[in-house]
Every structure is written in structure tokens, then in C-alpha cells.
Coordinates of C-alpha atoms in Angstrom, one line a residue:
M1 CA 45.4 107.8 69.9
P2 CA 43.1 106.1 67.6
I3 CA 39.9 104.2 69.4
E4 CA 39.3 100.9 67.8
S5 CA 35.3 101.0 68.5
E6 CA 32.4 102.7 66.5
I7 CA 31.8 106.2 68.0
L8 CA 28.0 105.6 68.9
Q9 CA 27.1 109.6 69.8
V10 CA 28.7 112.9 70.5
A11 CA 27.1 116.0 72.1
T12 CA 28.3 119.7 72.2
K13 CA 27.0 122.4 74.3
R14 CA 27.9 125.9 73.9
L15 CA 27.0 128.2 76.7
P16 CA 26.5 131.8 76.3
F17 CA 28.5 132.9 79.6
A18 CA 31.4 130.8 80.8
Y19 CA 31.5 132.0 84.5
P20 CA 28.6 131.0 86.7
I21 CA 27.1 133.2 89.5
Y22 CA 26.6 131.0 92.4
T23 CA 23.9 131.6 95.1
Q24 CA 24.0 130.8 98.6
G25 CA 23.1 127.2 99.1
Y26 CA 24.1 126.1 95.7
E27 CA 26.0 123.1 97.2
K28 CA 22.6 121.0 97.9
Y29 CA 21.7 121.6 94.1
F30 CA 25.0 120.5 93.0
D31 CA 25.0 117.5 95.0
L32 CA 21.7 116.6 93.7
Q33 CA 23.2 117.1 89.9
D34 CA 26.4 115.4 90.7
Q35 CA 24.4 112.2 92.1
W36 CA 22.3 112.2 88.9
A37 CA 25.5 112.5 86.7
N38 CA 27.2 109.6 88.5
S39 CA 24.2 107.6 88.1
L40 CA 24.8 107.6 84.3
E41 CA 26.8 104.7 83.2
R42 CA 28.4 106.5 80.1
V43 CA 29.1 109.9 81.3
L44 CA 32.0 111.6 82.9
T45 CA 31.6 115.3 83.9
F46 CA 34.7 117.4 84.1
G47 CA 35.6 120.8 83.3
R48 CA 34.6 124.2 84.8
Q49 CA 30.8 123.3 84.3
G50 CA 31.1 120.0 85.2
L51 CA 32.8 119.9 88.3
F52 CA 31.9 123.8 89.5
A53 CA 35.6 124.4 89.4
H54 CA 37.5 127.6 88.2
D55 CA 39.8 125.6 86.2
N56 CA 41.3 126.6 82.9
T57 CA 41.5 125.2 79.4
H58 CA 44.8 123.3 80.1
H59 CA 43.3 121.9 83.4
A60 CA 40.3 120.5 81.4
L61 CA 42.5 119.2 78.7
A62 CA 44.6 117.3 81.5
M63 CA 41.6 115.8 82.8
A64 CA 40.4 114.8 79.4
Y65 CA 43.5 113.0 78.6
G66 CA 43.3 111.5 81.9
A67 CA 39.6 110.2 80.8
V68 CA 41.0 108.7 77.8
E69 CA 43.4 106.6 79.6
C70 CA 40.3 105.0 81.0
L71 CA 38.9 103.8 77.7
S72 CA 40.0 99.9 76.6
K73 CA 40.6 99.3 72.9
S74 CA 37.1 98.1 72.7
G75 CA 35.7 101.5 73.7
K76 CA 34.7 100.2 77.3
F77 CA 35.2 103.1 79.8
D78 CA 36.3 102.0 83.4
K79 CA 34.1 105.1 85.1
K80 CA 35.7 104.4 88.5
R81 CA 39.2 104.7 87.3
G82 CA 38.3 108.0 85.4
L83 CA 36.7 109.6 88.2
N84 CA 40.0 108.8 90.4
I85 CA 42.0 110.2 87.5
V86 CA 39.9 113.2 87.1
W87 CA 39.7 114.2 90.5
S88 CA 43.5 113.5 91.4
L89 CA 44.4 115.7 88.3
L90 CA 41.8 118.3 89.5
N91 CA 43.2 118.4 92.9
T92 CA 46.7 118.6 91.8
L93 CA 46.2 121.3 89.3
L94 CA 44.1 123.5 91.9
K95 CA 46.6 123.0 94.3
I96 CA 49.4 124.6 91.8
S97 CA 47.1 127.3 90.8
R98 CA 46.5 128.3 94.0
K99 CA 50.1 128.5 95.1
D100 CA 50.7 130.5 91.8
E101 CA 48.1 133.1 92.8
F102 CA 50.3 134.0 96.0
I103 CA 53.8 133.8 94.2

């Protein structure tokens, strides 16, 4: 799917460890970080690190494809729609994963 707008910036971060170890009470720190990330106009977080969710690569890719659906041809991003799509996909995929764990 070609994007008909100029790419302004791309960022990649590589992490030495993929699996976080949570401490008790991490939720308050997650909430603080989540509020900050949601305040950024041109940022959408998803995937294992961005959502504190143990999703797999195909889950992250499905969320990324959903996020792309929120881009207009001019490159404008509908963040509210993006969040709805990402959370909907995440909830669906995690429910499927949980069912598969017990089969």
C-alpha cells in the first residue's frame, strides 16, 4: 500500500531483552507512561513492549496493518480510530491465544 506523502521520520529501537520482568505495582507506572504516550499526537504504541502484552509477531503485524488503515492518502493519522482498531485486534487475538493454550 503506497503512502502518497513524505515520510518525516522513522525510528527503530532494538532491545537487548524481549521479555520484560514486571515488578509488583507496575500498573501505576504503566498508566503514567500510557497517559504520556497517548498525549503525543503522532505516536501510536502497540506490540509486546508498547502494550505490556505478551503478543506474538503475527499479533503485532495485525495491529500494524490495522494502524495503517487509519492513514489517509495525505498521511494524516486518525489516532482515535487507530486506538480502537489496535485494541480491538489485541483483544480478539489474545482471546484466541488464551483459548489455544487450553486446547
